[in-house]
Every structure is written in structure tokens, then in C-alpha cells.
Amino acid sequence: MSTPASPPEPPLPGKRGFLKGLLGLGAAATVIPIRAEATGMNGQPPRRPGMAGKRYGMVVDMRKCIGCQSCTVSCSMENLPPIGQFRTTVLQYEVVPDAGGPASMVMLPRLCNHCDNPPCVPVCPVQATFQREDGIVLVDNERCVGCAYCVQACPYDARFINHETQTADKCTFCEHRLEAGLLPACVESCVGGARVIGDLNDPDSAISRLLVEHKEDIKVLKPEMKTDPHVYYIGLPDAFVHQVDGQAGVRLAGGH
């Protein structure tokens, strides 16, 4: 004996029923299947292919930086970010000694640190930010939705939302130039030779020799974040190691 079918549920009357139906349609339309990714090193997504066998890093010798901004200009000419936005720059800081006395000026080049444990990568909901096997961290602008999660996650203030593309932007170590056997624009244009880039896996590379020669003087920004940054500084004052903005005795020249 067949069981009679239940009568259809009457529609909810008025605005309440309309909104419920509309919300149901919206939820159904926005369900996006997300493919689970295998876990790589330090809980990071697996790295994508890069230049096999290499691990790129940069040494910035602050003793040679004169704050001329040639790196900033050449980077802008090479990569064409919007006017007023920069992938790398040299910030000028005024340092006031704790014991008093005259202030000193410090030129601090800033850029993406291409960390070994980059916090910007796992927070990306669409996996647009990724790291290659050679350590270079990049952004896939075809996938980026401009949510700015990676901008907030970066402890080095090295990312921004490009005003023109509305996607994440940052220093890429000019990977397109490296792949062609050229130096990044900022390295090539540095008049003082303050920036040195190279393969950290090659013990005979210029950067590897610098790291050995100046082992006691090498510092990185915010080591407590455990990101393992691969931009190293020679001559970096202690006041800049853990925090720059907001730290007593250190402020941006001009109040910026």
C-alpha cells in the first residue's frame, strides 16, 4: 500500500517569505568547492616550481646606502606600479639617542623579505599568493580577489593593494630578470652597491661569501616573528631589529 505524498509546504507570506527564498538562492549560488591542498614545509602549501636548485636571498649593506632612491625609481620603471605606490623604497628615519645628543639619520631600504615561512601564503583564500621552490614569493593576479588578507599578514609592511589592478602587489625580486640572467632593477641601479642578490645554495656566490664574512653583523627585521626572512642587513641599528614604527627613539623623518 503506497503512502500518500505529503502536501507541499505553503510559501511564507509577504516580505518574510520573499527574503527567505532570496537568501536560499544566494547561498546556493555562492557555494564554491575548495580543493584541499597537501601540507608542505612548516604547514605551508607546497611550493610551486621555480629555478631548480636555487634559493634566492638579498643582502642590504646599509653602510653603502646613501638614500638616493635610485632603487625605488628603477623598480617603478621596471614593474610599473601605480603612481604613489612602491614595491621597494628607502625610508629615512631620525634616531634620537637615549642619552640625549644630536639625532642621526638612518636610511633603511625596505622590500618583501621572501621568507622561508611566509605568513602571507597560508592566509590567501584562493591560493593566489604562493612561494616557488627557489624561495621567491609571488602573486597570481589572475586568481587574486583583492581581499588584502596577505597585506595584513605581512609583518614587514611590504605588500599593498594595487590601485589599478585591485590585486595584491609587492617586490618579486624581479624574477623575470633573474630568469633571463639579469639582476633585479634595484640591484643593478644601486649607485653604492648596497644591494647584493644571489643563490644562497651556492657557497661561492657573492651573497654566500658576504654572509660568512659578516656573520657577526648580519641582522634581519623582526626575527621574533619566526618567518625566516631572506633579506639580510649589514649595519642595521639594534633599534630597527624588532620594531620600527612606534618604537621610542625611532621615528620617520618628517613624521610620515
CSV table of C-alpha atoms in Angstrom, one decimal:
chain,number,residue,atom,x,y,z
A,1,MET,CA,0.0,0.0,0.0
A,2,SER,CA,1.5,3.3,-1.1
A,3,THR,CA,1.9,6.2,1.4
A,4,PRO,CA,0.3,9.4,0.2
A,5,ALA,CA,2.8,12.2,-0.6
A,6,SER,CA,2.9,15.0,1.9
A,7,PRO,CA,1.3,18.2,0.7
A,8,PRO,CA,3.8,20.9,-0.4
A,9,GLU,CA,4.7,23.4,2.3
A,10,PRO,CA,2.8,26.6,1.7
A,11,PRO,CA,5.0,29.6,0.9
A,12,LEU,CA,5.7,32.1,3.6
A,13,PRO,CA,3.6,35.1,3.1
A,14,GLY,CA,4.8,38.6,2.3
A,15,LYS,CA,8.2,40.1,2.6
A,16,ARG,CA,9.5,37.4,5.1
A,17,GLY,CA,8.9,34.6,2.6
A,18,PHE,CA,10.4,36.6,-0.2
A,19,LEU,CA,13.6,37.3,1.7
A,20,LYS,CA,13.9,33.7,2.9
A,21,GLY,CA,13.7,32.4,-0.7
A,22,LEU,CA,16.1,35.1,-1.9
A,23,LEU,CA,18.7,34.1,0.8
A,24,GLY,CA,18.3,30.5,-0.2
A,25,LEU,CA,19.1,31.2,-3.8
A,26,GLY,CA,22.1,33.4,-2.9
A,27,ALA,CA,23.6,30.7,-0.6
A,28,ALA,CA,23.2,28.1,-3.4
A,29,ALA,CA,24.8,30.4,-5.9
A,30,THR,CA,27.9,31.1,-3.7
A,31,VAL,CA,28.8,27.6,-2.7
A,32,ILE,CA,32.4,27.2,-4.1
A,33,PRO,CA,34.1,23.8,-3.8
A,34,ILE,CA,37.6,24.2,-2.3
A,35,ARG,CA,40.2,21.6,-3.2
A,36,ALA,CA,42.2,20.6,-0.1
A,37,GLU,CA,46.0,21.2,-0.6
A,38,ALA,CA,48.7,18.9,0.7
A,39,THR,CA,50.7,20.4,3.5
A,40,GLY,CA,54.3,21.5,2.8
A,41,MET,CA,57.1,22.7,5.0
A,42,ASN,CA,56.1,24.5,8.2
A,43,GLY,CA,52.4,23.9,7.4
A,44,GLN,CA,52.7,26.0,4.2
A,45,PRO,CA,51.1,24.9,0.9
A,46,PRO,CA,53.5,23.0,-1.3
A,47,ARG,CA,55.9,25.3,-3.2
A,48,ARG,CA,55.5,25.7,-6.9
A,49,PRO,CA,58.3,25.2,-9.4
A,50,GLY,CA,61.0,27.8,-9.8
A,51,MET,CA,64.6,27.8,-10.7
A,52,ALA,CA,65.7,24.3,-9.7
A,53,GLY,CA,68.3,24.0,-7.0
A,54,LYS,CA,68.4,27.7,-6.2
A,55,ARG,CA,67.4,29.7,-3.1
A,56,TYR,CA,67.5,33.4,-3.6
A,57,GLY,CA,68.2,36.0,-0.9
A,58,MET,CA,69.4,39.6,-0.7
A,59,VAL,CA,72.0,41.3,1.4
A,60,VAL,CA,71.5,45.1,2.0
A,61,ASP,CA,74.6,46.8,3.2
A,62,MET,CA,73.3,49.9,5.0
A,63,ARG,CA,76.8,51.3,5.2
A,64,LYS,CA,76.8,51.8,1.5
A,65,CYS,CA,73.2,53.1,1.1
A,66,ILE,CA,73.1,56.9,0.6
A,67,GLY,CA,69.3,57.2,0.3
A,68,CYS,CA,69.3,58.3,-3.3
A,69,GLN,CA,66.2,56.3,-4.2
A,70,SER,CA,67.6,55.1,-7.5
A,71,CYS,CA,66.4,51.6,-6.5
A,72,THR,CA,62.9,53.0,-5.9
A,73,VAL,CA,62.8,54.8,-9.3
A,74,SER,CA,64.3,51.9,-11.3
A,75,CYS,CA,61.9,49.4,-9.7
A,76,SER,CA,59.0,51.6,-10.6
A,77,MET,CA,60.2,51.9,-14.2
A,78,GLU,CA,60.7,48.2,-14.5
A,79,ASN,CA,57.5,47.0,-12.8
A,80,LEU,CA,55.2,50.0,-13.4
A,81,PRO,CA,53.2,50.1,-10.1
A,82,PRO,CA,50.6,52.9,-9.8
A,83,ILE,CA,52.0,56.4,-9.1
A,84,GLY,CA,52.5,56.7,-5.3
A,85,GLN,CA,52.8,53.0,-4.7
A,86,PHE,CA,56.2,51.3,-4.5
A,87,ARG,CA,57.5,47.7,-4.4
A,88,THR,CA,60.7,48.9,-2.7
A,89,THR,CA,61.8,52.1,-1.2
A,90,VAL,CA,64.4,53.6,1.2
A,91,LEU,CA,62.8,55.1,4.2
A,92,GLN,CA,64.6,57.8,6.1
A,93,TYR,CA,64.5,57.6,9.9
A,94,GLU,CA,65.6,60.0,12.6
A,95,VAL,CA,67.2,58.3,15.6
A,96,VAL,CA,67.4,60.1,18.9
A,97,PRO,CA,70.0,58.6,21.3
A,98,ASP,CA,68.5,57.6,24.7
A,99,ALA,CA,71.3,59.5,26.5
A,100,GLY,CA,70.4,62.7,24.5
A,101,GLY,CA,72.5,64.5,22.0
A,102,PRO,CA,72.0,65.1,18.3
A,103,ALA,CA,69.8,62.9,16.2
A,104,SER,CA,71.2,60.8,13.4
A,105,MET,CA,69.7,59.9,10.1
A,106,VAL,CA,69.4,56.2,9.0
A,107,MET,CA,68.5,55.1,5.5
A,108,LEU,CA,66.6,51.8,5.6
A,109,PRO,CA,65.8,50.0,2.4
A,110,ARG,CA,62.5,48.1,2.6
A,111,LEU,CA,61.1,45.3,0.4
A,112,CYS,CA,59.5,41.9,0.6
A,113,ASN,CA,61.7,39.6,2.6
A,114,HIS,CA,60.8,36.4,0.6
A,115,CYS,CA,60.6,34.5,3.9
A,116,ASP,CA,61.1,30.7,4.2
A,117,ASN,CA,57.9,30.7,6.3
A,118,PRO,CA,55.9,33.4,4.7
A,119,PRO,CA,52.7,34.3,6.7
A,120,CYS,CA,51.2,35.8,3.6
A,121,VAL,CA,50.9,32.5,1.8
A,122,PRO,CA,48.6,30.3,4.0
A,123,VAL,CA,46.1,33.2,4.7
A,124,CYS,CA,45.3,33.6,1.0
A,125,PRO,CA,41.8,32.1,0.5
A,126,VAL,CA,42.3,31.5,-3.3
A,127,GLN,CA,46.0,30.5,-3.2
A,128,ALA,CA,46.9,33.5,-5.3
A,129,THR,CA,49.9,34.2,-3.1
A,130,PHE,CA,52.5,31.4,-3.4
A,131,GLN,CA,56.1,30.6,-3.0
A,132,ARG,CA,58.4,28.9,-5.5
A,133,GLU,CA,60.9,26.3,-4.8
A,134,ASP,CA,63.7,28.9,-5.2
A,135,GLY,CA,62.2,30.9,-2.3
A,136,ILE,CA,60.6,33.7,-4.4
A,137,VAL,CA,57.2,34.7,-3.2
A,138,LEU,CA,54.8,35.8,-5.9
A,139,VAL,CA,51.2,36.8,-6.5
A,140,ASP,CA,49.0,35.3,-9.2
A,141,ASN,CA,47.0,38.3,-10.3
A,142,GLU,CA,44.6,36.2,-12.3
A,143,ARG,CA,43.4,34.5,-9.0
A,144,CYS,CA,43.8,37.3,-6.5
A,145,VAL,CA,40.5,38.8,-5.3
A,146,GLY,CA,42.0,41.8,-3.5
A,147,CYS,CA,40.8,40.7,0.0
A,148,ALA,CA,44.1,42.1,1.5
A,149,TYR,CA,44.5,39.2,3.9
A,150,CYS,CA,48.1,38.9,2.8
A,151,VAL,CA,48.7,42.6,3.2
A,152,GLN,CA,47.5,42.4,6.9
A,153,ALA,CA,49.5,39.2,7.5
A,154,CYS,CA,52.9,40.6,6.3
A,155,PRO,CA,54.8,41.8,9.4
A,156,TYR,CA,57.2,43.9,7.2
A,157,ASP,CA,54.6,46.2,5.6
A,158,ALA,CA,55.8,45.0,2.2
A,159,ARG,CA,52.5,44.4,0.4
A,160,PHE,CA,49.8,46.7,-0.9
A,161,ILE,CA,46.6,46.5,-3.0
A,162,ASN,CA,47.5,47.9,-6.4
A,163,HIS,CA,45.1,50.8,-7.1
A,164,GLU,CA,44.8,50.0,-10.8
A,165,THR,CA,44.5,46.2,-10.7
A,166,GLN,CA,42.8,45.9,-7.3
A,167,THR,CA,45.0,42.9,-6.5
A,168,ALA,CA,47.9,42.3,-4.1
A,169,ASP,CA,51.3,43.7,-5.3
A,170,LYS,CA,54.8,43.6,-3.9
A,171,CYS,CA,58.5,43.1,-4.7
A,172,THR,CA,59.2,39.9,-6.7
A,173,PHE,CA,63.0,40.1,-6.7
A,174,CYS,CA,62.4,40.9,-10.4
A,175,GLU,CA,62.1,37.1,-11.0
A,176,HIS,CA,61.6,37.8,-14.7
A,177,ARG,CA,65.0,39.4,-14.9
A,178,LEU,CA,66.7,36.7,-12.8
A,179,GLU,CA,65.3,34.0,-15.2
A,180,ALA,CA,66.9,35.9,-18.1
A,181,GLY,CA,70.3,36.1,-16.3
A,182,LEU,CA,69.9,39.7,-15.3
A,183,LEU,CA,70.0,41.5,-11.9
A,184,PRO,CA,66.8,42.9,-10.3
A,185,ALA,CA,66.3,46.6,-11.3
A,186,CYS,CA,67.0,47.8,-7.8
A,187,VAL,CA,70.3,45.9,-7.6
A,188,GLU,CA,71.5,47.0,-11.0
A,189,SER,CA,70.8,50.7,-10.4
A,190,CYS,CA,72.2,50.9,-6.8
A,191,VAL,CA,75.0,53.5,-7.1
A,192,GLY,CA,76.7,52.4,-3.9
A,193,GLY,CA,76.4,48.7,-4.5
A,194,ALA,CA,74.4,48.3,-1.3
A,195,ARG,CA,72.2,45.5,-2.6
A,196,VAL,CA,73.5,42.1,-3.4
A,197,ILE,CA,71.3,39.2,-4.6
A,198,GLY,CA,72.3,35.7,-5.2
A,199,ASP,CA,71.8,32.0,-4.7
A,200,LEU,CA,72.2,31.0,-1.1
A,201,ASN,CA,72.6,27.4,-2.0
A,202,ASP,CA,75.9,28.2,-3.8
A,203,PRO,CA,78.7,28.7,-1.3
A,204,ASP,CA,80.8,30.5,-3.8
A,205,SER,CA,78.1,33.1,-4.7
A,206,ALA,CA,78.8,36.7,-3.7
A,207,ILE,CA,75.9,36.7,-1.2
A,208,SER,CA,77.1,33.5,0.5
A,209,ARG,CA,80.5,34.9,0.9
A,210,LEU,CA,79.1,38.1,2.4
A,211,LEU,CA,77.0,36.2,4.9
A,212,VAL,CA,80.1,34.3,6.0
A,213,GLU,CA,82.4,37.4,6.1
A,214,HIS,CA,79.9,39.5,8.1
A,215,LYS,CA,78.4,36.7,10.1
A,216,GLU,CA,78.5,38.7,13.4
A,217,ASP,CA,77.0,41.8,11.8
A,218,ILE,CA,74.1,40.2,9.9
A,219,LYS,CA,70.6,41.1,11.1
A,220,VAL,CA,67.1,40.6,9.9
A,221,LEU,CA,63.9,42.5,10.7
A,222,LYS,CA,61.6,41.1,13.3
A,223,PRO,CA,63.3,37.7,13.9
A,224,GLU,CA,60.7,37.0,16.7
A,225,MET,CA,58.1,36.5,14.0
A,226,LYS,CA,59.9,33.3,13.0
A,227,THR,CA,59.3,34.0,9.3
A,228,ASP,CA,62.9,33.3,8.5
A,229,PRO,CA,63.3,36.3,6.2
A,230,HIS,CA,65.8,36.1,3.4
A,231,VAL,CA,66.7,39.8,3.2
A,232,TYR,CA,69.7,40.4,5.4
A,233,TYR,CA,71.1,43.7,6.6
A,234,ILE,CA,74.7,44.7,7.4
A,235,GLY,CA,74.9,47.7,9.7
A,236,LEU,CA,71.3,47.6,10.8
A,237,PRO,CA,71.0,49.5,14.2
A,238,ASP,CA,69.5,47.5,17.0
A,239,ALA,CA,66.7,49.9,17.3
A,240,PHE,CA,65.3,48.7,14.0
A,241,VAL,CA,65.5,45.0,14.5
A,242,HIS,CA,62.3,44.2,16.4
A,243,GLN,CA,60.2,47.2,15.6
A,244,VAL,CA,60.4,50.4,13.7
A,245,ASP,CA,57.2,52.4,13.7
A,246,GLY,CA,56.1,53.3,17.2
A,247,GLN,CA,59.3,52.5,19.0
A,248,ALA,CA,60.6,55.2,21.3
A,249,GLY,CA,63.7,56.9,19.9
A,250,VAL,CA,62.9,55.9,16.3
A,251,ARG,CA,60.6,57.9,14.0
A,252,LEU,CA,60.2,58.5,10.4
A,253,ALA,CA,61.8,61.8,9.3
A,254,GLY,CA,59.1,64.3,8.5
A,255,GLY,CA,56.6,62.4,10.7
A,256,HIS,CA,55.4,60.0,7.9
